[in-house]
Short mmCIF file of C-alpha atoms and ligand atoms in Angstrom, two decimals:
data_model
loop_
_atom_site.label_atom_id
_atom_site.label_comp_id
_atom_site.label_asym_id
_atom_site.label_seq_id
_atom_site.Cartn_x
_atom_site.Cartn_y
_atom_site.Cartn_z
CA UNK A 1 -81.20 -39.73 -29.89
CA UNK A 2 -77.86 -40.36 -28.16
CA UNK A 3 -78.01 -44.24 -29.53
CA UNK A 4 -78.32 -43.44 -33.32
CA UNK A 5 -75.64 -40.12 -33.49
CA UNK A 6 -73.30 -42.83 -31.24
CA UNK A 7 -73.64 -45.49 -33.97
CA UNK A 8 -73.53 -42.68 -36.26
CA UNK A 9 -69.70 -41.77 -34.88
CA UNK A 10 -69.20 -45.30 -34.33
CA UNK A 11 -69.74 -45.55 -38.40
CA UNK A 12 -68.15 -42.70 -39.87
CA UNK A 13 -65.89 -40.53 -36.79
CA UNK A 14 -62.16 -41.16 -37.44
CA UNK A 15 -61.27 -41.49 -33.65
CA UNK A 16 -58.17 -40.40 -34.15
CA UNK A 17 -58.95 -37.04 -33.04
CA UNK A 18 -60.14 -37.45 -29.74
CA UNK A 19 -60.20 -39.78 -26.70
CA UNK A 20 -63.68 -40.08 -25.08
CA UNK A 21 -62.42 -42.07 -21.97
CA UNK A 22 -66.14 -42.74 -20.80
CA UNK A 23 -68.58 -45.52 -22.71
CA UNK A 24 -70.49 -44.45 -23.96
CA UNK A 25 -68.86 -41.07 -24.68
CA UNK A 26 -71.02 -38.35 -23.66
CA UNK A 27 -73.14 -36.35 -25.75
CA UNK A 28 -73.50 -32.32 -25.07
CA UNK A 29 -76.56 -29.93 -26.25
CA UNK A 30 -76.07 -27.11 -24.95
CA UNK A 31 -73.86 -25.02 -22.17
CA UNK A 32 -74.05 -21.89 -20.29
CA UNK A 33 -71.71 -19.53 -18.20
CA UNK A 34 -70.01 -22.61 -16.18
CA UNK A 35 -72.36 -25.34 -17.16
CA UNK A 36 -72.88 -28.17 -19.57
CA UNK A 37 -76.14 -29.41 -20.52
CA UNK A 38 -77.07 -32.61 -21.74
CA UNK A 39 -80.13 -33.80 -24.09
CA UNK A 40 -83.04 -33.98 -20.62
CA UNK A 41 -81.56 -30.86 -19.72
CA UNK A 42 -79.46 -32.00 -16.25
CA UNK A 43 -76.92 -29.12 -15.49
CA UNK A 44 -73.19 -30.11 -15.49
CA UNK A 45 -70.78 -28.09 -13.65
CA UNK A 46 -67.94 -28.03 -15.85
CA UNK A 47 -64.51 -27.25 -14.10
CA UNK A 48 -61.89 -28.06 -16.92
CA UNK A 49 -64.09 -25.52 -19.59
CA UNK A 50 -62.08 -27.14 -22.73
CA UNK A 51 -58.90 -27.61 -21.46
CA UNK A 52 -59.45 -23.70 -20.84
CA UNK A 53 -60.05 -23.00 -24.19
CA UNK A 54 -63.34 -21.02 -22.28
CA UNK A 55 -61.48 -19.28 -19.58
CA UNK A 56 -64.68 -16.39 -19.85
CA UNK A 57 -67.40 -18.43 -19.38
CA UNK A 58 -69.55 -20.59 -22.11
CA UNK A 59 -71.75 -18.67 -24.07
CA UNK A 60 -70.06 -15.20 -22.90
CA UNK A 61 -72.71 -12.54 -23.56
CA UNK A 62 -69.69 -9.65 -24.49
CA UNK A 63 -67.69 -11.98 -26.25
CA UNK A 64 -70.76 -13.33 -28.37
CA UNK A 65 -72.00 -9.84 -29.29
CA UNK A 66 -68.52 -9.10 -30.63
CA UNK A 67 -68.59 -12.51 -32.60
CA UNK A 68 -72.22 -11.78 -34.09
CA UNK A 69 -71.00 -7.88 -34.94
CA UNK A 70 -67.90 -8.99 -36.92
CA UNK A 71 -70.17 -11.58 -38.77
CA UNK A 72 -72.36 -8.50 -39.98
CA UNK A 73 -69.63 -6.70 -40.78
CA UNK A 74 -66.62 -8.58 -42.11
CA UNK A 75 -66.95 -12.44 -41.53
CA UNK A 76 -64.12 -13.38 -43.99
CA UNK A 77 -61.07 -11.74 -45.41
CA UNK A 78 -58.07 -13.68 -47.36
CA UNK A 79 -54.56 -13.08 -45.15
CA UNK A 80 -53.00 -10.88 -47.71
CA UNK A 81 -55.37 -8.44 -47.55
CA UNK A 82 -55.46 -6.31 -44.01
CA UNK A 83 -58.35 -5.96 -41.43
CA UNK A 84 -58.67 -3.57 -38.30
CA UNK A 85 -58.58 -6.22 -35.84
CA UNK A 86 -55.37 -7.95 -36.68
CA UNK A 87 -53.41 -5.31 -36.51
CA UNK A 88 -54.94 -3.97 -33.22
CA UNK A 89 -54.52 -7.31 -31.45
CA UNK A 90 -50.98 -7.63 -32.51
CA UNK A 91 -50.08 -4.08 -31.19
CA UNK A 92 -52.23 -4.82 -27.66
CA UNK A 93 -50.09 -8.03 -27.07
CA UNK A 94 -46.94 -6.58 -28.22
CA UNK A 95 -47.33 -2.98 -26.29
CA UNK A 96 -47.90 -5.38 -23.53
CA UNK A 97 -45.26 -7.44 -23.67
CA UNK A 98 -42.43 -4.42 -23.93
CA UNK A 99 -44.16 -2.95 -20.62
CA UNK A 100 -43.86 -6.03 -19.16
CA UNK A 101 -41.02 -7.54 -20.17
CA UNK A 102 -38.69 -4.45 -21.44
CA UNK A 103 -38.54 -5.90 -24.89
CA UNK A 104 -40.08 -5.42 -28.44
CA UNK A 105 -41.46 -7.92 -30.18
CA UNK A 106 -44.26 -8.83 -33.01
CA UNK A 107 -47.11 -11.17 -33.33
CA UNK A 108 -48.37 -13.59 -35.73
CA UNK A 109 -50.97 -15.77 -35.67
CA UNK A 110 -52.34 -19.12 -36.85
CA UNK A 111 -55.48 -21.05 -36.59
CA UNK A 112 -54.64 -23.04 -33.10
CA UNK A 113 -51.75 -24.28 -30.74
CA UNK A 114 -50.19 -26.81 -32.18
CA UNK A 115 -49.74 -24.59 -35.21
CA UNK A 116 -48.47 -21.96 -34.00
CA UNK A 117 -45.79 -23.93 -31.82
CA UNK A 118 -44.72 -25.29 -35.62
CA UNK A 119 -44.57 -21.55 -36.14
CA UNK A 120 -42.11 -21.06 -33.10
CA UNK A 121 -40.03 -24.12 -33.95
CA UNK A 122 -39.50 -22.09 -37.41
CA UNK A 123 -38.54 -18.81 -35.29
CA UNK A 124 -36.18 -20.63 -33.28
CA UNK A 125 -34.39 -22.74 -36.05
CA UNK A 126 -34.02 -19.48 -38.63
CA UNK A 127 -32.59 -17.60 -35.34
CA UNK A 128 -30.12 -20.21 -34.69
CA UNK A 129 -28.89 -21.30 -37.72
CA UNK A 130 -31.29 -23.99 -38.40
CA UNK A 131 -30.85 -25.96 -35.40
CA UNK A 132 -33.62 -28.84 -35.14
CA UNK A 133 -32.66 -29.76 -31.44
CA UNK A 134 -34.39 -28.29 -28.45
CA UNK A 135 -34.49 -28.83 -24.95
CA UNK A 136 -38.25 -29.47 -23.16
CA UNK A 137 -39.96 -30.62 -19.85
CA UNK A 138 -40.57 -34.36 -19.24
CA UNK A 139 -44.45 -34.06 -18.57
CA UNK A 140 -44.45 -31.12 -21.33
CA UNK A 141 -47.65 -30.89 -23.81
CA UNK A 142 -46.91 -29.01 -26.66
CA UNK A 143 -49.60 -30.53 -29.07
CA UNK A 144 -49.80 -33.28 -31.76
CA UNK A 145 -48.49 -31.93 -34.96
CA UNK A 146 -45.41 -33.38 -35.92
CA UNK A 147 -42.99 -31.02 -34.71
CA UNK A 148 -45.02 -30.22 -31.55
CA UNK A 149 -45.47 -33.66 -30.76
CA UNK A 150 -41.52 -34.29 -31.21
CA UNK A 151 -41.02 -31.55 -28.09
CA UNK A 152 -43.78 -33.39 -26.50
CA UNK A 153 -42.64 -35.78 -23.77
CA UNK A 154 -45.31 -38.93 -24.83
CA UNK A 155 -43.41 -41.12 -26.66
CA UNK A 156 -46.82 -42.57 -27.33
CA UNK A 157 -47.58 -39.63 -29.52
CA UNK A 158 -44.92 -40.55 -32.09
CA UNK A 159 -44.48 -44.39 -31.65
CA UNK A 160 -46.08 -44.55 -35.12
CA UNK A 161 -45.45 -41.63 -36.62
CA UNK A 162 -41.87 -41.01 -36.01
CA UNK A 163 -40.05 -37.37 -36.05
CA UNK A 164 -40.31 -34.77 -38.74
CA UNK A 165 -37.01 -33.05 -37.75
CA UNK A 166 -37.29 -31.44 -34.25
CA UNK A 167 -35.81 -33.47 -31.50
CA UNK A 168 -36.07 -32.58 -27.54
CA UNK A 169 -33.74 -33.93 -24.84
CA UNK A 170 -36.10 -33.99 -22.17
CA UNK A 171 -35.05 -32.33 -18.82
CA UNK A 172 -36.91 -33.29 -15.13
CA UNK A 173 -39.77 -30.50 -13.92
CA UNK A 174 -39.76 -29.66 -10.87
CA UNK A 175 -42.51 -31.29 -8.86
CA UNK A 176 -42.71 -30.23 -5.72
CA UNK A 177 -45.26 -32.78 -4.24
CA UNK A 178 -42.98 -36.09 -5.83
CA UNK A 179 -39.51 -33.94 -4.71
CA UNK A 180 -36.78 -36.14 -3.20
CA UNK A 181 -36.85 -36.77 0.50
CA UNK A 182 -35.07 -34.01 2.20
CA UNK A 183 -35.46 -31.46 0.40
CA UNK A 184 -37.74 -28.43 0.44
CA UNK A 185 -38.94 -27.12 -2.69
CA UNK A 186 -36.95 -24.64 -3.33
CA UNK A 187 -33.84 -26.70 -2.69
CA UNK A 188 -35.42 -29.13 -5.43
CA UNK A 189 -35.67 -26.10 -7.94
CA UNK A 190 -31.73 -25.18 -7.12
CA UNK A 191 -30.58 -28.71 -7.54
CA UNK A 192 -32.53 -29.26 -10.89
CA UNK A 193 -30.66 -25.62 -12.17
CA UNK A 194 -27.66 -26.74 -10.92
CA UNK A 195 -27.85 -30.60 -12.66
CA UNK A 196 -28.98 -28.56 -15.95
CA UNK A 197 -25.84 -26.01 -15.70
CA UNK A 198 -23.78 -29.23 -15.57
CA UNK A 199 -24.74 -29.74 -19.14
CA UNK A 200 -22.36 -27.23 -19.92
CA UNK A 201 -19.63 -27.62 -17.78
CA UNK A 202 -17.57 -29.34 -20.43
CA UNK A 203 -18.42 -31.49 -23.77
CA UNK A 204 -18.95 -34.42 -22.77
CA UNK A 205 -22.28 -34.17 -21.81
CA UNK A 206 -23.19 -33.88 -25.61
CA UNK A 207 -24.64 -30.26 -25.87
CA UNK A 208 -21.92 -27.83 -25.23
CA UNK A 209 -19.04 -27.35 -27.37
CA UNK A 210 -16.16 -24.61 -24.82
CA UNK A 211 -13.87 -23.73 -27.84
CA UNK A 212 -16.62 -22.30 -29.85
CA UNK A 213 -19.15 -21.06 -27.40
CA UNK A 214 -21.98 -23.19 -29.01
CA UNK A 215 -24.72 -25.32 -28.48
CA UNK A 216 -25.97 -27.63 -30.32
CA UNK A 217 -29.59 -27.12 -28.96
CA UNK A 218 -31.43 -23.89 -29.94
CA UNK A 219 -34.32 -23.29 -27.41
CA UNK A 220 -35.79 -24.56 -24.30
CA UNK A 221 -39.72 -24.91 -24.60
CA UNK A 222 -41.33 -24.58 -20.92
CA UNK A 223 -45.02 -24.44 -19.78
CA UNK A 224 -44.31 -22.60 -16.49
CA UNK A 225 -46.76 -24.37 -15.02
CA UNK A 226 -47.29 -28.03 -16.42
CA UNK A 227 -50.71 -28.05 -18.38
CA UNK A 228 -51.61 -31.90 -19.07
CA UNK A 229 -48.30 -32.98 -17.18
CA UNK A 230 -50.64 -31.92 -14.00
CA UNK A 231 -51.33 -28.25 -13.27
CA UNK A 232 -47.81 -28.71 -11.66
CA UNK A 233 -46.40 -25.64 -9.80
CA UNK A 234 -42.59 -25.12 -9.75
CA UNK A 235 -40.54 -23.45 -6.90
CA UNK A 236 -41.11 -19.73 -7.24
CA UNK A 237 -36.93 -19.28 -7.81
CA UNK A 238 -36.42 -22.27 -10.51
CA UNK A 239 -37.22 -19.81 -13.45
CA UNK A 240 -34.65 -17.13 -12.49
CA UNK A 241 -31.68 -19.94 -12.26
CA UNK A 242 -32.93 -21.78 -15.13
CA UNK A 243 -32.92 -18.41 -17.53
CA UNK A 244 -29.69 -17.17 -16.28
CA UNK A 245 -27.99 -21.22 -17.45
CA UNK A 246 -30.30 -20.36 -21.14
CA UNK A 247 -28.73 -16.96 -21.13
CA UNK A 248 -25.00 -17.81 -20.40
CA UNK A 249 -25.00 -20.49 -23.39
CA UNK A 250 -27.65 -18.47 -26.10
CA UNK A 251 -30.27 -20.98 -25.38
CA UNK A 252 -33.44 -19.11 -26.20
CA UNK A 253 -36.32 -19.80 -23.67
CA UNK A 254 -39.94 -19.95 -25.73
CA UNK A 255 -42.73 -20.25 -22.94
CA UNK A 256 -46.24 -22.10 -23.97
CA UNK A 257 -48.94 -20.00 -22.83
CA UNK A 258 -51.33 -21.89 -24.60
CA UNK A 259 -52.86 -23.69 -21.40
CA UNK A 260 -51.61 -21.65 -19.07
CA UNK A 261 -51.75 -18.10 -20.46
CA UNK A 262 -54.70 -15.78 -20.54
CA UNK A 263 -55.33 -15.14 -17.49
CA UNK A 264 -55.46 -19.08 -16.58
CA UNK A 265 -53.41 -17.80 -13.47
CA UNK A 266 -54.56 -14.57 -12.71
CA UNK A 267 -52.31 -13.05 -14.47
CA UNK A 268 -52.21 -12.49 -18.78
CA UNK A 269 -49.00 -14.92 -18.81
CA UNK A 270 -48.28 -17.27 -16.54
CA UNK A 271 -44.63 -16.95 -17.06
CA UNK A 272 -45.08 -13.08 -15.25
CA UNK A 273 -45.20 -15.03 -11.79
CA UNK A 274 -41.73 -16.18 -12.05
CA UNK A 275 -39.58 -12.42 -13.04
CA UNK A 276 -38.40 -13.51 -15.89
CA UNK A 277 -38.02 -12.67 -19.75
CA UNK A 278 -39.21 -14.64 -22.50
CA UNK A 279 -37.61 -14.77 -26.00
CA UNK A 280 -41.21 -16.45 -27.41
CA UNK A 281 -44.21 -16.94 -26.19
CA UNK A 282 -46.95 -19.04 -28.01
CA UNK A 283 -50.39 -18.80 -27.19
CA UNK A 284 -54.01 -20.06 -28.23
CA UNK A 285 -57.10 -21.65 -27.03
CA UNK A 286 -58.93 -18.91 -24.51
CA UNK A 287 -57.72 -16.18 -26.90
CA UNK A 288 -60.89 -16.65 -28.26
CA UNK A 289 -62.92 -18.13 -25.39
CA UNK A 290 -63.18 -21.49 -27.79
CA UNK A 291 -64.90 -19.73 -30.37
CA UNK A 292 -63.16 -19.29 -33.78
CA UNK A 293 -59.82 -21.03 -33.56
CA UNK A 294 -56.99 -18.60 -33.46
CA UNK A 295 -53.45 -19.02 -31.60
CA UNK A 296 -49.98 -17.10 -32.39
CA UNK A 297 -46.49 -15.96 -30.65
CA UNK A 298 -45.11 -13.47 -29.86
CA UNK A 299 -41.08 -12.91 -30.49
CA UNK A 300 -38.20 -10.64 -29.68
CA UNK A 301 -38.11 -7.88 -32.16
CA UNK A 302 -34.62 -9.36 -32.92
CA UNK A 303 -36.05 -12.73 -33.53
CA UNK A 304 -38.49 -11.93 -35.91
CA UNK A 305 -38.32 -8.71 -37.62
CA UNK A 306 -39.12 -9.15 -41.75
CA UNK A 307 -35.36 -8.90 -42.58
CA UNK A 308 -34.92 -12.04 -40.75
CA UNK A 309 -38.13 -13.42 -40.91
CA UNK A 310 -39.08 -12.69 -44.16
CA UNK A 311 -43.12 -12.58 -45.68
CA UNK A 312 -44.30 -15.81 -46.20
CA UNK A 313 -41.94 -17.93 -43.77
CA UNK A 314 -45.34 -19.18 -42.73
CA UNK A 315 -48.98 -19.31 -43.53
CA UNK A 316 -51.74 -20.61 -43.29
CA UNK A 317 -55.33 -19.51 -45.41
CA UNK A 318 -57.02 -19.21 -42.13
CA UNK A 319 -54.11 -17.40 -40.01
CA UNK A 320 -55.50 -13.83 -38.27
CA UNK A 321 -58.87 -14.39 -39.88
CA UNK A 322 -61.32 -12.09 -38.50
CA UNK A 323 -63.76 -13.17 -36.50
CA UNK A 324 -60.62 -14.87 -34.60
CA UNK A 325 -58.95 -11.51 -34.27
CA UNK A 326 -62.24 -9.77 -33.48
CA UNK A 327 -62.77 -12.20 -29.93
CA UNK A 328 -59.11 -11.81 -29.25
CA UNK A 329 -59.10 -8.43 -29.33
CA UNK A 330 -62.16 -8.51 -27.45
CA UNK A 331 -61.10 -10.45 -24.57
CA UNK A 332 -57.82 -8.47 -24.63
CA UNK A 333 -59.84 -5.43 -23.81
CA UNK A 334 -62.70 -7.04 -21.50
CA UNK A 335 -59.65 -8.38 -19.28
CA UNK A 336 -57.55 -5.07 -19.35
CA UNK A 337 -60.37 -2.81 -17.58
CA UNK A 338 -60.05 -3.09 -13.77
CA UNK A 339 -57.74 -5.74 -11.94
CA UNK A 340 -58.93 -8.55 -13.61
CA UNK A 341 -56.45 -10.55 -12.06
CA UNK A 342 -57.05 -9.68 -8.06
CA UNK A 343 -60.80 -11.23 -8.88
CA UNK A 344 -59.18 -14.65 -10.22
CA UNK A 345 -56.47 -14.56 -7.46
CA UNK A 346 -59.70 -14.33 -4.65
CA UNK A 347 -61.43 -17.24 -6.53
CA UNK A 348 -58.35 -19.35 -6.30
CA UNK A 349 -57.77 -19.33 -2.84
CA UNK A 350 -61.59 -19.47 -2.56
CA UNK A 351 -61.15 -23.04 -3.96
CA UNK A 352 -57.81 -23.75 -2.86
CA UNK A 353 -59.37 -23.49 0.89
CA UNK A 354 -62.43 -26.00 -0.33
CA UNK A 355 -59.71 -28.22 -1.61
CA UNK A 356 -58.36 -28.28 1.47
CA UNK A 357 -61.09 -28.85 3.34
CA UNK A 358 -62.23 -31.85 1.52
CA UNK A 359 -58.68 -33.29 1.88
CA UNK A 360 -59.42 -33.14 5.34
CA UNK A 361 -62.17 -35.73 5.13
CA UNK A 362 -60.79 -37.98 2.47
CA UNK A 363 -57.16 -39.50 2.65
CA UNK A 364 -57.14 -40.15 -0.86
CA UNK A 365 -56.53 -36.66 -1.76
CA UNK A 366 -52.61 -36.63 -1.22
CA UNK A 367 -51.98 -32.87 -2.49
CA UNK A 368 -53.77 -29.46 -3.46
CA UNK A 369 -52.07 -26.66 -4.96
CA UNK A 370 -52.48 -24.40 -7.68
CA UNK A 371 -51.80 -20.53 -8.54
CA UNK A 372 -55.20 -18.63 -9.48
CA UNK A 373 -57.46 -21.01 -11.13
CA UNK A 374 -54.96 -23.37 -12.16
CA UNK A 375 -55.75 -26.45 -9.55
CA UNK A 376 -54.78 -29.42 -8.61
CA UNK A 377 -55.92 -32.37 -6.35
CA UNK A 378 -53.65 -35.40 -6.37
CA UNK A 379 -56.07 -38.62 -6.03
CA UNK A 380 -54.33 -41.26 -4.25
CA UNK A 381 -54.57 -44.90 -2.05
CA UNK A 382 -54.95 -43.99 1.66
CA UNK A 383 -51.62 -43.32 2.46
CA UNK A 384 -52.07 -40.53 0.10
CA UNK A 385 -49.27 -40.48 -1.90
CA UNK A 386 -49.47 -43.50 -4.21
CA UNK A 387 -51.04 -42.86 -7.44
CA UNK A 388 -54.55 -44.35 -7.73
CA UNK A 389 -55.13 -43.77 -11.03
CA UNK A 390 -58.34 -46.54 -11.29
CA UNK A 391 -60.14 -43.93 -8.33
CA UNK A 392 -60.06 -41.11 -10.31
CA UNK A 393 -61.52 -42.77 -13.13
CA UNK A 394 -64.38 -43.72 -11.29
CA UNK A 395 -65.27 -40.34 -10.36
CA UNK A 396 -64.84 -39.20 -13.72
CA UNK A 397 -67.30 -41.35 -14.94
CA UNK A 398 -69.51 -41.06 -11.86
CA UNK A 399 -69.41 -37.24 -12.72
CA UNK A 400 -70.53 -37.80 -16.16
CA UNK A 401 -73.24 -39.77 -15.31
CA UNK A 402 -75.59 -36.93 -14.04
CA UNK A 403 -76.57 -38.78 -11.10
CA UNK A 404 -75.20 -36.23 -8.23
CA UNK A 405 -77.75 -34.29 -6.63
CA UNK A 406 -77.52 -30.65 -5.35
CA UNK A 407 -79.94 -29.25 -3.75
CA UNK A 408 -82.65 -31.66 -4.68
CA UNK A 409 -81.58 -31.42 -8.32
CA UNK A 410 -79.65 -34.14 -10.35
CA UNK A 411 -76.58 -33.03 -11.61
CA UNK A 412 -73.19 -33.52 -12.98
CA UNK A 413 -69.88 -32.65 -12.68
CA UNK A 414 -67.32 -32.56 -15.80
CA UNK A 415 -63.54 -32.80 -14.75
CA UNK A 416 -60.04 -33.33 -16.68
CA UNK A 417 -57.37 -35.80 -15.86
CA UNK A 418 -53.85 -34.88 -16.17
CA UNK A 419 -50.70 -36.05 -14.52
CA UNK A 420 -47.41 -38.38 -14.97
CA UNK A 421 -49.86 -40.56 -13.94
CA UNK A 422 -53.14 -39.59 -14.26
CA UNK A 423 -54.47 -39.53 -11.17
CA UNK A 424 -54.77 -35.62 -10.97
CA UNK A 425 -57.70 -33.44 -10.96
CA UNK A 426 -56.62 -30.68 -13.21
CA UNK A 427 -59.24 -27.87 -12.12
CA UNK A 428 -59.83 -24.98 -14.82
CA UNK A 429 -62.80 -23.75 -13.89
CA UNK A 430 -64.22 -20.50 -15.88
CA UNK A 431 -62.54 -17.80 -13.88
CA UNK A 432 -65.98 -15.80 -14.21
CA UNK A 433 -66.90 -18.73 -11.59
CA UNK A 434 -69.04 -17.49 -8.78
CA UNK A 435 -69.20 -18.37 -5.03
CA UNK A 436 -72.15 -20.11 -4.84
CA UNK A 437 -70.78 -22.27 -7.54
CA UNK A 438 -67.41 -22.82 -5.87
CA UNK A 439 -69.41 -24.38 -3.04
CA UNK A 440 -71.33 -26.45 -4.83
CA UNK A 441 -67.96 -27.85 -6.99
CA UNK A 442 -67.34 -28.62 -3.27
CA UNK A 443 -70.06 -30.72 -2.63
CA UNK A 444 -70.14 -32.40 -5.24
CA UNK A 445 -66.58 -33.95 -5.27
CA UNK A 446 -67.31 -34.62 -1.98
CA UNK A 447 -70.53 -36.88 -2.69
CA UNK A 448 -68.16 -37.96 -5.84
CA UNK A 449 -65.33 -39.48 -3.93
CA UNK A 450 -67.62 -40.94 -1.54
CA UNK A 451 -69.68 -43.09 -4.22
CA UNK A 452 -66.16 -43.88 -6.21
CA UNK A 453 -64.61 -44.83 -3.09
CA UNK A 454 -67.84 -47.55 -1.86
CA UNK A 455 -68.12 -48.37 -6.10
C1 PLP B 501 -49.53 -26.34 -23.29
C2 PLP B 501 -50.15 -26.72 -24.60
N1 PLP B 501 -49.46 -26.53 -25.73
C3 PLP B 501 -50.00 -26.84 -26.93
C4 PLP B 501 -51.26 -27.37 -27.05
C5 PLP B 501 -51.81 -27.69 -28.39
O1 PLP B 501 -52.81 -26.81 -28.72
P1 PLP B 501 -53.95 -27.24 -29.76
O2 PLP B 501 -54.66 -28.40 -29.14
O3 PLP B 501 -54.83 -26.01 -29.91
O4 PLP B 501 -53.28 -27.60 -31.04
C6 PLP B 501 -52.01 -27.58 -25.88
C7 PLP B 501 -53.36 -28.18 -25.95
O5 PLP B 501 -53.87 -28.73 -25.01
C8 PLP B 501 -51.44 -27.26 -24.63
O6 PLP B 501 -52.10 -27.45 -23.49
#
């Protein structure tokens, strides 16, 4: 079967959506809580769950019965016309956000990330007089639309397609493990605040202009923690110094959630580790546990109340459509009863401390961090710190191939590759992941890098 869909695809897929980066790409039938399954039914263990677009688990039995209900009830609904679920969503996230953050804000959706950071570009530029230019991350992902891609470092993502508008300057993260000799991490994070702040000292460094009190650049877009750029963790104190430099020059600070947010890190927002106050936040994917695309932000009452940003400043047929609004309501409430986040924090370490272990029998894995279920493992030559890129390939396809065994069984093990340059294992596992699964994950990267290392 696989042959004829694959010359199928081969025939009449545009690939422009998608990068398999195994040949032959592999073909999926079905999936279950954290497992893939293919066509002869061999279990994969799948610890990147769609970019965590399925932070709850595949097939999540709650989640589903909410999907199936709204489909009995009110499947489709055109956006000028109101539904129950919309409107209790928005209020969850914003009532949220003012206890957290001390601020009130509104939400509005669209049908997926990318869109709804288009949506945020608009927010920012109205609020700022139309400015087009934005500071971002080198290593940031902010998706492929045209404006997103323009904040997105690649330059490979625009080489033939140019800039509709938007322009970033892009500004170093802070990456602990590739930090300049002598420094500890935190000392990193103050010297990359300070080298910012001296953006602004006078105007000759081309953003800042004294007499007027202006700047030519209207936001900063951030992932806290770097998504694609490699599930990269920042000193704990680079947020507070960075916001106070945004703050003193009316830079607003919009934080993509879309990778990192619900619950991704144990907590809703990933930005909540780091005490500080967004202006925007944009989020998507697990919102609906990869079911019915729906992403939105949400935005300082000030930044987006109807006087300013009036009805129809964006839309899209599809925005807040219900079944989308349904899950996301849905999730909001299944992760709001009990500490949801203590149970992803536990799992974290969990895996952190089987990370470690295994680094303790292979050389090639040069670091392991993360923050909840946000890992990383760096895969690297044997002094364990040079890139080695070609490695982690090999277990990627080695994982694919179904040819592991646990516990007598043949099995597989799906992983994502992010990174400056790609040689990290960017672990998003579904945080409903169990023990007994943890420890198998372990044994299987551990047969994994043995057979890529001897390939
Ligand atoms: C941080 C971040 N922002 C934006 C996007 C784009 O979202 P989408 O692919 O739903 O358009 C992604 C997708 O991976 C992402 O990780």
């Amino acid at each position: 079967m696989d042959s004829d869909l694959l010359a199928d695809e081969a025939k009449y897929c545009s690939f422009g959506d998608t990068v398999h980066y195994v040949t032959p790409p592999k073909v999926f039938t079905s999936c279950d809580g954290s497992y893939m399954f293919d066509a002869e039914g061999t279990p994969y263990l799948d610890l990147q769950m769609w970019y965590s677009a399925v932070n709850f688990g595949y097939r999540n039995r709650r989640l589903d019965a909410v999907m199936r209900h709204q489909m009995d009830v009110l499947p489709q609904v055109a956006s000028q016309y109101l539904h129950p679920t919309k409107i209790q969503l928005a209020k969850f996230i914003a009532q949220d956000a003012e206890r957290k953050f001390g601020l009130p804000g509104r939400v509005h959706f669209n049908v997926g990330g990318s869109q709804s950071i288009e949506d945020s570009l608009k927010v920012v530029r109205n609020a700022s007089n139309g400015k087009s230019l934005m500071f971002a991350f080198e290593g940031g992902y902010h998706g492929r639309t045209l404006g997103a891609s323009s904040i997105t470092s690649s330059y490979r993502y625009r080489r033939r397609y140019g800039h509709f508008g938007d322009r970033a300057q892009f500004v170093p993260f802070p990456y602990p493990f590739r930090r300049p000799k002598g420094m500890t991490a935190e000392e990193y994070g103050d010297y990359l605040v300070k080298d910012f702040a001296r953006k602004f000292e006078n105007e000759y460094h081309a953003v800042w202009d004294p007499k007027t009190n202006q700047c030519e650049y209207a936001a900063f877009y951030v992932e806290a923690i770097q998504g694609t750029g490699g599930y990269v963790v920042p000193p704990m104190n680079y947020y507070k110094g960075l916001k106070k430099v945004l703050d003193d020059h009316g830079v607003l600070l919009v934080v993509d959630e879309i990778q990192m947010g619900m619950w991704r890190t144990g907590k809703l927002w990933s930005i909540e580790h780091f005490g500080v106050k967004p202006d925007v936040l944009v989020f998507g994917k697990a919102l609906t546990n990869g079911m019915n695309a729906l992403g939105g932000i949400w935005a300082r009452e000030e930044l987006i109340n109807p006087q300013i940003f009036p009805p129809g400043s964006t839309h899209s047929t599809f925005a807040a459509n219900p079944l989308g609004t349904a899950l996301g309501l849905e999730v909001m409430r299944m992760t709001h009863e009990g500490d949801f986040g203590a149970k992803i924090m536990q799992s974290g370490a969990y895996f952190l401390e089987g990370l470690k272990e295994l680094q303790k029998r292979h050389k090639e894995i040069g670091e392991v961090d993360g923050l909840g279920l946000a890992l990383r493992a760096e895969i690297c030559t044997e002094d364990g710190f040079t890139p080695n890129r070609a490695l982690l390939d090999k277990m990627v396809d080695i994982g694919l191939g179904g040819t592991l065994e646990y516990k007598g069984q043949k099995t597989g093990l799906v992983l994502d590759v992010g990174g400056y340059y790609k040689n990290v294992i960017t672990f998003a596992p579904s945080l409903e992941i169990s023990r007994p699964e943890i420890d198998q994950a372990m044994v299987l990267l551990d047969q994994l890098l043995t057979r890529a290392k001897a390939a």
